[in-house]
Coordinates of N, CA and C in Angstrom, one line a residue:
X1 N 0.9 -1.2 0.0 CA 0.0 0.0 0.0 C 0.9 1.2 0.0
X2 N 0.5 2.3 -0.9 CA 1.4 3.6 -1.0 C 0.9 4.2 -0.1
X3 N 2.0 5.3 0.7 CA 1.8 6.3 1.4 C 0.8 7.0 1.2
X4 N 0.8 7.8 0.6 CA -0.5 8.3 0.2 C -2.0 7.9 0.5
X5 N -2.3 6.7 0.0 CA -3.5 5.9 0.2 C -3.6 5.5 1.5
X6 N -2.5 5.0 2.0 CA -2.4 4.7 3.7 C -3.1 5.8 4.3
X7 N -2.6 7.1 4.3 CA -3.2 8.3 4.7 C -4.3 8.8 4.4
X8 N -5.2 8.5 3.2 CA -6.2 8.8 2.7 C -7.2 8.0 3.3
X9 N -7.2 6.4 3.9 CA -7.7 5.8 4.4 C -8.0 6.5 5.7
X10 N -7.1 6.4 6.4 CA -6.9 6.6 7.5 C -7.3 8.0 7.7
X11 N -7.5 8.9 7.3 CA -7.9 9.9 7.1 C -9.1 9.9 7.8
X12 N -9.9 9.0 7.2 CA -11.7 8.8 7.7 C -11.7 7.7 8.5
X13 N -10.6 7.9 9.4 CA -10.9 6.4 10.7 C -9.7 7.3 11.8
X14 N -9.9 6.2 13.2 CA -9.5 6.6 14.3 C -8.9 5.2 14.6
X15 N -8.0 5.7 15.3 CA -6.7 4.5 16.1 C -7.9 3.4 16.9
X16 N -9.4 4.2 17.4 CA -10.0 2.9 17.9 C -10.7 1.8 16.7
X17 N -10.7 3.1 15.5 CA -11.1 1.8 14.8 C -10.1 0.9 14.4
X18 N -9.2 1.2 14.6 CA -8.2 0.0 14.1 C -8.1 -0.6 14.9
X19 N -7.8 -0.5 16.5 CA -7.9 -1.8 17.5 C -8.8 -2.8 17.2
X20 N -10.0 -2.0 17.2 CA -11.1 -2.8 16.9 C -10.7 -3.7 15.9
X21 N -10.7 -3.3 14.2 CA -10.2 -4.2 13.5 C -9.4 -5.0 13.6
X22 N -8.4 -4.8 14.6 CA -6.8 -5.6 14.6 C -8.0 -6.8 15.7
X23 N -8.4 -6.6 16.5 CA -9.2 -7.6 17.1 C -10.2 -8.9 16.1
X24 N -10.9 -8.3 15.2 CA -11.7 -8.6 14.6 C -10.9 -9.6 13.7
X25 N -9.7 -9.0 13.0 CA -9.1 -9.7 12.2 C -7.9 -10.7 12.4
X26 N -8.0 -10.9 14.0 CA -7.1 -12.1 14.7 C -5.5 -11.2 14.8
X27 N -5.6 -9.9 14.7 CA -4.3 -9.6 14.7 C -3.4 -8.8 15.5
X28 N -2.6 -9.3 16.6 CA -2.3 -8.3 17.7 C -2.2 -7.1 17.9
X29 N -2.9 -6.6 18.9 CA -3.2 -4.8 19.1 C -1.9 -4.9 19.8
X30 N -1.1 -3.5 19.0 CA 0.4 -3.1 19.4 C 0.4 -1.9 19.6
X31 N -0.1 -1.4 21.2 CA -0.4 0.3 21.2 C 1.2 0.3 21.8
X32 N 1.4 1.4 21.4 CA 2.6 2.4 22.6 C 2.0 2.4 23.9
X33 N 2.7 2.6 24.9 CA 2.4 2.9 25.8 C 1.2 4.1 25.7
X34 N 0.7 4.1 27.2 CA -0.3 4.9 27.9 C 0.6 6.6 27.8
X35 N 0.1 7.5 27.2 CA 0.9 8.4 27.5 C 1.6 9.0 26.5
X36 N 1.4 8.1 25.7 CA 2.3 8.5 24.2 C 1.5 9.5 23.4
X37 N 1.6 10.6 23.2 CA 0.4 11.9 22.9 C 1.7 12.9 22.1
X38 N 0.4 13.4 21.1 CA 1.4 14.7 19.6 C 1.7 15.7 21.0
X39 N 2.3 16.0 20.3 CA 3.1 17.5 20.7 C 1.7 18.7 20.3
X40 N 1.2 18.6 19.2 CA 0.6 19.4 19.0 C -1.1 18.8 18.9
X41 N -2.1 18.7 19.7 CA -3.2 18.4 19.9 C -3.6 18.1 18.7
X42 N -4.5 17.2 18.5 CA -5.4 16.9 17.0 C -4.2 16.4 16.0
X43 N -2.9 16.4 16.1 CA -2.6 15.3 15.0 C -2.4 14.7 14.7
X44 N -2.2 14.2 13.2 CA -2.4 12.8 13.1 C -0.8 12.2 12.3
X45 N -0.7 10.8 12.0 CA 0.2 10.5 11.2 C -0.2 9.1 11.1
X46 N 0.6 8.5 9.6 CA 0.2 7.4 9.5 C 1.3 7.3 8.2
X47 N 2.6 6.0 8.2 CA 3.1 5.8 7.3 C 4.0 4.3 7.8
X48 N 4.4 4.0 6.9 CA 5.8 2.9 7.3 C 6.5 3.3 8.6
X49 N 7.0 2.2 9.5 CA 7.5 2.3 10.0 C 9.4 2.6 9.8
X50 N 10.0 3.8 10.1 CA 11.5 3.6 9.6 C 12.1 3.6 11.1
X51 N 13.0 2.6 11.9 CA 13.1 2.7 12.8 C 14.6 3.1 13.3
X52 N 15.0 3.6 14.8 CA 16.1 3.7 14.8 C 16.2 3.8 16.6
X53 N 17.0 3.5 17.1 CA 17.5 3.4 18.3 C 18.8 4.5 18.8
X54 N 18.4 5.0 19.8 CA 19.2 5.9 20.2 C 19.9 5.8 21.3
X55 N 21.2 5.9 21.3 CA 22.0 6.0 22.0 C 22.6 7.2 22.6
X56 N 22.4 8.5 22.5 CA 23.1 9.4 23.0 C 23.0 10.5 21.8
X57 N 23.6 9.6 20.4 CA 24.0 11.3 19.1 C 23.1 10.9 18.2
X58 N 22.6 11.9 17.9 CA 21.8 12.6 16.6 C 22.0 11.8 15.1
X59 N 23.4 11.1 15.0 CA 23.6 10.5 14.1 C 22.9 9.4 13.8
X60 N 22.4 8.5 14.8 CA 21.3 7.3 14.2 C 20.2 8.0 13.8
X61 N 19.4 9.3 13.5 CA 18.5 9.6 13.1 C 19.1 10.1 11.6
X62 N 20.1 10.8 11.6 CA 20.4 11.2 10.0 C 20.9 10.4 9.5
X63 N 21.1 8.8 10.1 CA 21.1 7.8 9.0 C 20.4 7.3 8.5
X64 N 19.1 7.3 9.6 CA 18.2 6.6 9.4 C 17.1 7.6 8.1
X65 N 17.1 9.2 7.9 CA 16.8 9.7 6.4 C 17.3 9.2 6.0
X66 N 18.4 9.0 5.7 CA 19.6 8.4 4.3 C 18.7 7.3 3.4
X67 N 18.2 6.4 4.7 CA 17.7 4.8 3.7 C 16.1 5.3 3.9
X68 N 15.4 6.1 4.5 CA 13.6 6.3 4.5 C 13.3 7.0 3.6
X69 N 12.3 6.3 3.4 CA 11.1 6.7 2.1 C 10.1 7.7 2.4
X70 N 10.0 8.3 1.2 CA 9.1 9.7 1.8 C 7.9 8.9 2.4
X71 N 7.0 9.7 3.3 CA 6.5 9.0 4.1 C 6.2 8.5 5.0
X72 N 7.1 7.8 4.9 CA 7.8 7.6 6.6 C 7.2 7.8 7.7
X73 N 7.5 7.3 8.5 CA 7.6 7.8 10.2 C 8.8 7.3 11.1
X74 N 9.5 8.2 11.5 CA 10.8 7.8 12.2 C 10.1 7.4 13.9
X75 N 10.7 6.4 13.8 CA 9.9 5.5 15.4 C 11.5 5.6 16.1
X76 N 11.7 6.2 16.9 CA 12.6 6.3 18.0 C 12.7 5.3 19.7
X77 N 13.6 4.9 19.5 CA 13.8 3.5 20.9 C 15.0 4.5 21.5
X78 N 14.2 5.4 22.8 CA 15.0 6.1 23.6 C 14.5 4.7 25.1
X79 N 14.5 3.7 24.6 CA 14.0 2.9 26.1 C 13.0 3.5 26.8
X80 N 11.9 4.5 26.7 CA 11.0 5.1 27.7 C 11.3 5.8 28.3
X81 N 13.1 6.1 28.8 CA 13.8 7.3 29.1 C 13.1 8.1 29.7
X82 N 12.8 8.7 31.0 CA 12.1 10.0 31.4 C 13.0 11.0 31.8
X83 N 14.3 11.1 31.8 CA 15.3 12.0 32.7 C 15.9 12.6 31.8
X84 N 15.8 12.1 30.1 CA 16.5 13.1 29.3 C 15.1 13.5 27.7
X85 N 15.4 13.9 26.9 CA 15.0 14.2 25.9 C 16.1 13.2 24.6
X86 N 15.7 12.8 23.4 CA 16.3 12.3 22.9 C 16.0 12.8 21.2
X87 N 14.7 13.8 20.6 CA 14.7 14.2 19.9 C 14.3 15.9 20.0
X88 N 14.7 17.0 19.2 CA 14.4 17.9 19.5 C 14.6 18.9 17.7
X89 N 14.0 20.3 17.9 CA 13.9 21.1 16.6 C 14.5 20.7 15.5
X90 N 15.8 20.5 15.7 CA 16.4 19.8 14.6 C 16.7 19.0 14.1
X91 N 16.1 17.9 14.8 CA 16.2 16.3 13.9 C 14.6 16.4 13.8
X92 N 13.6 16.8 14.0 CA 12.2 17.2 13.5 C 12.3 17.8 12.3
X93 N 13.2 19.1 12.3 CA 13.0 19.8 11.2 C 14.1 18.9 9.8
X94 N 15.0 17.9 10.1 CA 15.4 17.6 9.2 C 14.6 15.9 8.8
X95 N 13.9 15.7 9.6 CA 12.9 14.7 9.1 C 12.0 15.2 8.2
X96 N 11.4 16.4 8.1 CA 10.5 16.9 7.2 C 11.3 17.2 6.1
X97 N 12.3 17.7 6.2 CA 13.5 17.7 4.8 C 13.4 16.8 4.4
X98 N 13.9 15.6 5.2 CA 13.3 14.3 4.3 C 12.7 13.6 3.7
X99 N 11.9 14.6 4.3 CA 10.0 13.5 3.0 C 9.6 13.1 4.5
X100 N 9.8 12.7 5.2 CA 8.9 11.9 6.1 C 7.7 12.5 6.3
X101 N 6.8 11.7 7.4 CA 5.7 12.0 7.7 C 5.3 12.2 9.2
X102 N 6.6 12.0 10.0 CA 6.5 11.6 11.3 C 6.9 11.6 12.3
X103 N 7.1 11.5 13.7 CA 8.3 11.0 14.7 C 7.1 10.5 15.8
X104 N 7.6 9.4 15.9 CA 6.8 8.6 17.0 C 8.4 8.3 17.9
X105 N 8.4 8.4 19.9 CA 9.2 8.8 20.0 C 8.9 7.5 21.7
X106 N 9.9 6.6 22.0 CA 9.1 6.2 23.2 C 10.5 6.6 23.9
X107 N 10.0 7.7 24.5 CA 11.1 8.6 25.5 C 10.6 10.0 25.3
X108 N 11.0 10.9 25.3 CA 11.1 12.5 25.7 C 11.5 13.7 24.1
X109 N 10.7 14.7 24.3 CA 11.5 15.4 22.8 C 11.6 16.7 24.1
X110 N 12.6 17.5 23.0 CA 12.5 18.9 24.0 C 12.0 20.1 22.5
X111 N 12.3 21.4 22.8 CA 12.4 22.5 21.8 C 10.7 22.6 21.4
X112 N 10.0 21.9 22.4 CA 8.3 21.9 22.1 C 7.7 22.8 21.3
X113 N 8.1 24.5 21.8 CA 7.8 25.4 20.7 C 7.8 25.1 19.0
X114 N 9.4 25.3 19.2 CA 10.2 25.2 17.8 C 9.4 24.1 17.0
X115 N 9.1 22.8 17.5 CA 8.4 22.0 16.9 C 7.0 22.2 16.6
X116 N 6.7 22.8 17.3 CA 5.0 23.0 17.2 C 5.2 24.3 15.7
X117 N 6.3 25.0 15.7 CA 6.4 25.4 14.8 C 6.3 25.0 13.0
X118 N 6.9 24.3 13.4 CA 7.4 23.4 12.4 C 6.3 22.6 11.5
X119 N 5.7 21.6 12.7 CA 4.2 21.4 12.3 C 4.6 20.1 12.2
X120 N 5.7 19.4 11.3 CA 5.6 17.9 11.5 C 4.9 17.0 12.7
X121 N 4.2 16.3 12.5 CA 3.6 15.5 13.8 C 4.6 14.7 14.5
X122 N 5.0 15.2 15.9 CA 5.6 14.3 16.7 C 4.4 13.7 18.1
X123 N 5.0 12.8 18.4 CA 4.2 12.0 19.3 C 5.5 11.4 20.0
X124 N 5.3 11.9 21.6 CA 6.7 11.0 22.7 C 5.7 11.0 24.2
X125 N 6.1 10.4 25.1 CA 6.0 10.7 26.4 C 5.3 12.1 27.1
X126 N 6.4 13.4 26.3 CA 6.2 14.1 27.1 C 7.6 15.0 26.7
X127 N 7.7 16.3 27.7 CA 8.9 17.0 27.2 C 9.6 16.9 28.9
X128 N 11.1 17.1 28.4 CA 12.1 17.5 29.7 C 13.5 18.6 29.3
X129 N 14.1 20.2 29.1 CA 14.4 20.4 28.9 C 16.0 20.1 28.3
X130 N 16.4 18.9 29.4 CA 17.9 18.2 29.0 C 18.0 17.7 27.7
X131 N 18.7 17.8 27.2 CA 19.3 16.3 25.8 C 19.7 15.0 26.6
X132 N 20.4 14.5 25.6 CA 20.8 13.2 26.1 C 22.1 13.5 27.2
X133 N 21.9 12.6 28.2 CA 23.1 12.8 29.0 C 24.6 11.8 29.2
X134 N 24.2 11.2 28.1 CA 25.5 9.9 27.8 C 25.3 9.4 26.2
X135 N 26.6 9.2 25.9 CA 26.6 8.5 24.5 C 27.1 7.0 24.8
X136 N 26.3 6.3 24.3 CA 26.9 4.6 24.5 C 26.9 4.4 23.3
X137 N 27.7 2.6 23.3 CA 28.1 2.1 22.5 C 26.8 2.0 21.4
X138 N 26.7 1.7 20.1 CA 25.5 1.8 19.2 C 25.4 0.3 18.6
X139 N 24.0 -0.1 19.3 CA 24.1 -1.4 19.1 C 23.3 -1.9 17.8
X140 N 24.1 -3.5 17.3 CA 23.7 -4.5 16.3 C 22.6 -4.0 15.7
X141 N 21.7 -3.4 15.1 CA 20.8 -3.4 14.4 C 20.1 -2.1 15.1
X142 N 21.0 -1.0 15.0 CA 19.8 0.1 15.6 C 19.1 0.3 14.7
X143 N 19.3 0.7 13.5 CA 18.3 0.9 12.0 C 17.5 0.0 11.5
X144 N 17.5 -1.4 12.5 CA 17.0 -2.5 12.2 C 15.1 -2.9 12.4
X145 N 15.5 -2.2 14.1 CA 14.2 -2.2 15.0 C 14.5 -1.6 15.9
X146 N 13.0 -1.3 16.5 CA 12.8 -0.3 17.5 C 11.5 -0.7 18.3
X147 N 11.8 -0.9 20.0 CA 11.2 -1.5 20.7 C 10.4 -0.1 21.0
X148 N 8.9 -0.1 21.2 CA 8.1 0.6 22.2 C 7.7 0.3 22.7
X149 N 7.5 0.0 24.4 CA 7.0 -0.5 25.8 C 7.2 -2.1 25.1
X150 N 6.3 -2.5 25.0 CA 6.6 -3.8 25.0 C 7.0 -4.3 23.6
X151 N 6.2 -3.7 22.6 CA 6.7 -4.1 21.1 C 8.0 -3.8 20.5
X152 N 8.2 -4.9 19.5 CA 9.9 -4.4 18.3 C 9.1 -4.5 17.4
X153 N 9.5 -3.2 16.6 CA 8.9 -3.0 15.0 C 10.0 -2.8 14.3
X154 N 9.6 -3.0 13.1 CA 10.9 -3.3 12.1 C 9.7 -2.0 10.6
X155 N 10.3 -2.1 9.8 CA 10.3 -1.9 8.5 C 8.8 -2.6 8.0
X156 N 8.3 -3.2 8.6 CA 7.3 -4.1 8.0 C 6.4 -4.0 8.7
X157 N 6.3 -2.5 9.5 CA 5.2 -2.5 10.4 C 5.0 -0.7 9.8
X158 N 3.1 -0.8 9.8 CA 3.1 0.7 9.4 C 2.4 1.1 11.0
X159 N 2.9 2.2 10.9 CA 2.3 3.0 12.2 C 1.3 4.4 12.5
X160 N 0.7 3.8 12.9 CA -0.9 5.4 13.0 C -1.0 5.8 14.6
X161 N -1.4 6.8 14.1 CA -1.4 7.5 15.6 C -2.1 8.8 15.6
X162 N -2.7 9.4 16.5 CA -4.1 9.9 16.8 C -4.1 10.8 18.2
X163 N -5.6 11.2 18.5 CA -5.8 11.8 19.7 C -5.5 11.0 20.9
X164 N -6.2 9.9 20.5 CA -5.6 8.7 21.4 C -4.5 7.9 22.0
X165 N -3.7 8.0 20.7 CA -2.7 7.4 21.2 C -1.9 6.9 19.7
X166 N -1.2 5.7 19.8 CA -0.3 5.3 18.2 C -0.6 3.9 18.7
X167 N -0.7 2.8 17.4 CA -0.9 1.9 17.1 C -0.1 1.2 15.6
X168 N 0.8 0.1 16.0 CA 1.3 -0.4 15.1 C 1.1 -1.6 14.1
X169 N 1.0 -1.9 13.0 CA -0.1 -2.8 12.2 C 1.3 -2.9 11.3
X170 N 1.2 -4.8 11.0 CA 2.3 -5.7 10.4 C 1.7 -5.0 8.8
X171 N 2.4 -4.7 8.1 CA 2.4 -3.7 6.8 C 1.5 -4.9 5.9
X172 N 1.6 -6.3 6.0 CA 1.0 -7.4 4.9 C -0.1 -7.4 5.5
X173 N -0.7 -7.4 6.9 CA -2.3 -6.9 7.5 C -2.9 -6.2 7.2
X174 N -1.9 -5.1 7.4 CA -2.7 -3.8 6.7 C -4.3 -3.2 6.4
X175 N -4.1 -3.8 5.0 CA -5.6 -3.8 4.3 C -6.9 -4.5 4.8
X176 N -6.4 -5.8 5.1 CA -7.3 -6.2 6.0 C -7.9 -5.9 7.4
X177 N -7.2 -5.1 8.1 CA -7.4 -4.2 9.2 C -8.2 -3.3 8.7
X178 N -7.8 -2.6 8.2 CA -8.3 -1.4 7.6 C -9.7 -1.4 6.9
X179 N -10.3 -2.5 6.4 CA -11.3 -3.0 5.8 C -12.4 -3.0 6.7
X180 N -11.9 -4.1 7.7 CA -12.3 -4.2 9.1 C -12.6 -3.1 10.0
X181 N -11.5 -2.0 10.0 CA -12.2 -0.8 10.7 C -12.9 0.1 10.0
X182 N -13.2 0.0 8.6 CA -14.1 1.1 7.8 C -15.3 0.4 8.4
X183 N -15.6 -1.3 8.2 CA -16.9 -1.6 8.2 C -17.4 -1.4 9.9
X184 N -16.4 -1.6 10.4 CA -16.8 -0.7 12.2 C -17.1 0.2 12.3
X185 N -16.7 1.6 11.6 CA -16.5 2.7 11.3 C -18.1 3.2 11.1
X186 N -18.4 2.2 9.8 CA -19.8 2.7 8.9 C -21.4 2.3 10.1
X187 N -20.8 0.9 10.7 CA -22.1 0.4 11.8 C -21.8 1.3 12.8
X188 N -21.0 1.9 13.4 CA -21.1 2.7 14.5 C -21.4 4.2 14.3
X189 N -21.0 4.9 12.9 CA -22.2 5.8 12.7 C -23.5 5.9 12.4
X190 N -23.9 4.7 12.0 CA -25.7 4.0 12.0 C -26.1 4.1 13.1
X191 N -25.9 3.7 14.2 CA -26.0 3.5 15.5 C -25.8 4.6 16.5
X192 N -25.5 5.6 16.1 CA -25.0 7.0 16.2 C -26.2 8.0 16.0
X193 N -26.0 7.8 14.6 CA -26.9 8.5 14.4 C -29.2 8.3 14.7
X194 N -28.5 6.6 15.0 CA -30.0 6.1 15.4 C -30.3 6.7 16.8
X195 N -29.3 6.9 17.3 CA -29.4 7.7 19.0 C -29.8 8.6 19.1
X196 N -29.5 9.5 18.1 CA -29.4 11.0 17.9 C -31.2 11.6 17.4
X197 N -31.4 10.3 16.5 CA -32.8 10.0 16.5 C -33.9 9.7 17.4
X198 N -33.4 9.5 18.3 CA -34.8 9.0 19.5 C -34.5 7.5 19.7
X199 N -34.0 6.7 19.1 CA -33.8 4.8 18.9 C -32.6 4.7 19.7
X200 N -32.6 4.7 21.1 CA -31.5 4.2 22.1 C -30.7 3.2 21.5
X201 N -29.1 3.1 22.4 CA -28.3 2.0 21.6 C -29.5 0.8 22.9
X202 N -29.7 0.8 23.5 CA -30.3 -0.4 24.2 C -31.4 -0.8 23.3
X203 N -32.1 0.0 22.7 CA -33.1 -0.6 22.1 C -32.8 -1.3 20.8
X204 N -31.6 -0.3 19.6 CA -30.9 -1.0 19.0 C -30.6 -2.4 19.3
X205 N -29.8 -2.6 20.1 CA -29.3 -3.6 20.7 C -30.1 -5.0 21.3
X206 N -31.8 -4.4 21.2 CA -32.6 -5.0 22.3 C -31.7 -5.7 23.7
X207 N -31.6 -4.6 24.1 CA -31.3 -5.0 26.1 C -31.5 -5.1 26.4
X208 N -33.3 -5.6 26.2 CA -34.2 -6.0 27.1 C -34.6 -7.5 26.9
X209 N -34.4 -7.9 25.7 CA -34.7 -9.2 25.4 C -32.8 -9.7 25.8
X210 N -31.6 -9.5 25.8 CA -30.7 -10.2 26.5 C -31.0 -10.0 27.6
X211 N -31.5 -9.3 28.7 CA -31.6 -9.6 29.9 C -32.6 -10.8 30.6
X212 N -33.3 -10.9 29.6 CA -34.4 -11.6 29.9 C -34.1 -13.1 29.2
X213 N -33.1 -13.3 28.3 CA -32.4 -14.6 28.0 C -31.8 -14.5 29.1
X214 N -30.4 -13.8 29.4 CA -29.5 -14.1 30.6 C -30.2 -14.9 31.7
X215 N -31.5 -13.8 32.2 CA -32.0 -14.7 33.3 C -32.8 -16.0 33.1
X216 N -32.7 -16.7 31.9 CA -32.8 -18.2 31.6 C -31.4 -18.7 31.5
X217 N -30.7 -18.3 30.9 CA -29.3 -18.6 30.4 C -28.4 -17.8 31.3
X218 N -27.8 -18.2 32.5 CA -26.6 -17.1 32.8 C -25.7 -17.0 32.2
X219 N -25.2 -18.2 31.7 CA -23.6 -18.2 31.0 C -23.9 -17.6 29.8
X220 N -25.0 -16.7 29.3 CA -25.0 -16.1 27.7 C -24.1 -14.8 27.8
X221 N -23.3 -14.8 27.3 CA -22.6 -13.6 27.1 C -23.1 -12.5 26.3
X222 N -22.9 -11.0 26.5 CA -23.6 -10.3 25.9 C -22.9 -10.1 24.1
X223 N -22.2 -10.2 24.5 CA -21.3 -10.6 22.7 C -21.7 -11.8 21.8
X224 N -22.3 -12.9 22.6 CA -23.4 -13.8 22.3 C -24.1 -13.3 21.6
X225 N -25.2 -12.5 22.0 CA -26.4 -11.9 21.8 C -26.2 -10.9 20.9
X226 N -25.2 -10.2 20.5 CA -24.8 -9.3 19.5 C -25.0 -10.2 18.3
X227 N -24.0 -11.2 18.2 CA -24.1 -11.8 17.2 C -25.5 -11.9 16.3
X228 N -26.0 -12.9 18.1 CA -27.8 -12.9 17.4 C -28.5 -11.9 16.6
X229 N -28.1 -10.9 17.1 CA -29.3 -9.9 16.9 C -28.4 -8.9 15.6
X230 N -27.0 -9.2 15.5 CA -26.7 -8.4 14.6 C -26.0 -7.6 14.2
X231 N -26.0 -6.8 15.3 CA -25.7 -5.6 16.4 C -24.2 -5.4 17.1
X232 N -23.2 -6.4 16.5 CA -22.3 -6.1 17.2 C -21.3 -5.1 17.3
X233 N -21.0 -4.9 18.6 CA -20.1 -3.3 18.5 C -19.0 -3.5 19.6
X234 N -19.1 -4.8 19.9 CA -17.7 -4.9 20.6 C -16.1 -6.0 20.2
X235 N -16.6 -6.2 19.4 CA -15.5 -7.3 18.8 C -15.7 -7.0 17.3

């Protein structure tokens, strides 16, 4: 799938609908941590993952332009780091020199302004005014992969990210995710808008007739009863 189209999709969908879909389509939900929020409110980003691991200098990021594709999104492995910053104005502003589309960041940026200037969408933890406070050695495959809280992404994972938060999807899934969250997308504005109408989701849903199975059936699960009736909105 080309950059562009990635974005165009995604454009008319939200990081919940992709959970959702990544659920639906058997395929693990890979959020960043709790906490992971744009620099600048309301933005968005959505492209290939290009990854890179930081140790201390600026240099694994201007390599990591060298080999990324416009589009992009630079995914940064500062380990979760809270005591330093590890990206700031000017490896922002030379990512957008780049073509990219992005910086997803699991650790700290600083220069907040400067960036917000800028406009590129970053997404980290949070800000701390320090840089990095040590350079270490630069390990086996920093351009390779890039862990966030619990996940390693590579090149083969595209990454989206939102009000909510960022979410990582295996690049050959993709479409199928994405399929899956339009058609979530389209029943949960029906259902929306049937509210909006005077037609409760309980009535939608008839909540009256699963309560009244349940208390024949205890072990009916309400996702059970979705199925039955139709109506599903949670899987």
């Amino acid at each position: 799938m080309d950059p562009e189209e990635l974005r165009q999709r995604f454009a008319l969908l939200t990081t919940a609908h992709l959970t959702d879909g990544c659920v639906r389509a058997g395929v693990p939900v890979r959020c960043a941590p709790a906490g992971t929020h744009a620099v600048v409110p309301g933005s968005r980003v959505a492209g290939r993952v290009t990854p890179a691991r930081h140790v201390g200098s600026v240099d694994v990021f201007l390599e990591a332009y060298e080999i990324a594709n416009p589009g992009d999104v630079l995914v940064v492995d500062n380990r979760g780091r809270l005591d330093e910053s590890c990206v700031g104005d000017l490896a922002v502003l030379e990512a957008e020199a780049a073509g990219l589309s992005g910086v997803v960041i699991w650790g700290l940026h600083r220069d907040t302004g400067d960036i917000k200037k800028i406009g590129l969408p970053v997404f980290s933890l949070g800000s701390i005014p320090t840089g990095p406070l040590s350079v270490s050695a630069r390990p086996d495959g920093a351009l390779d992969s890039a862990v966030v809280g619990e996940w390693t992404v590579t090149r083969e994972d595209f990454v989206f990210g939102d009000e909510d938060g960022v979410l990582f999807v295996l690049a050959d899934r993709a479409d199928e995710v994405l399929d899956r969250a339009e058609a979530i997308r389209d029943t949960e504005r029906l259902q929306a808008e049937r509210i909006r109408s005077g037609e409760s989701l309980r009535e939608q849903v008839r909540f009256a007739d699963f309560l009244a199975e349940r208390a024949k059936s205890p072990s009916l699960t309400f996702r059970e009863h979705l199925r039955a009736v139709g109506g599903a909105i949670e899987e």
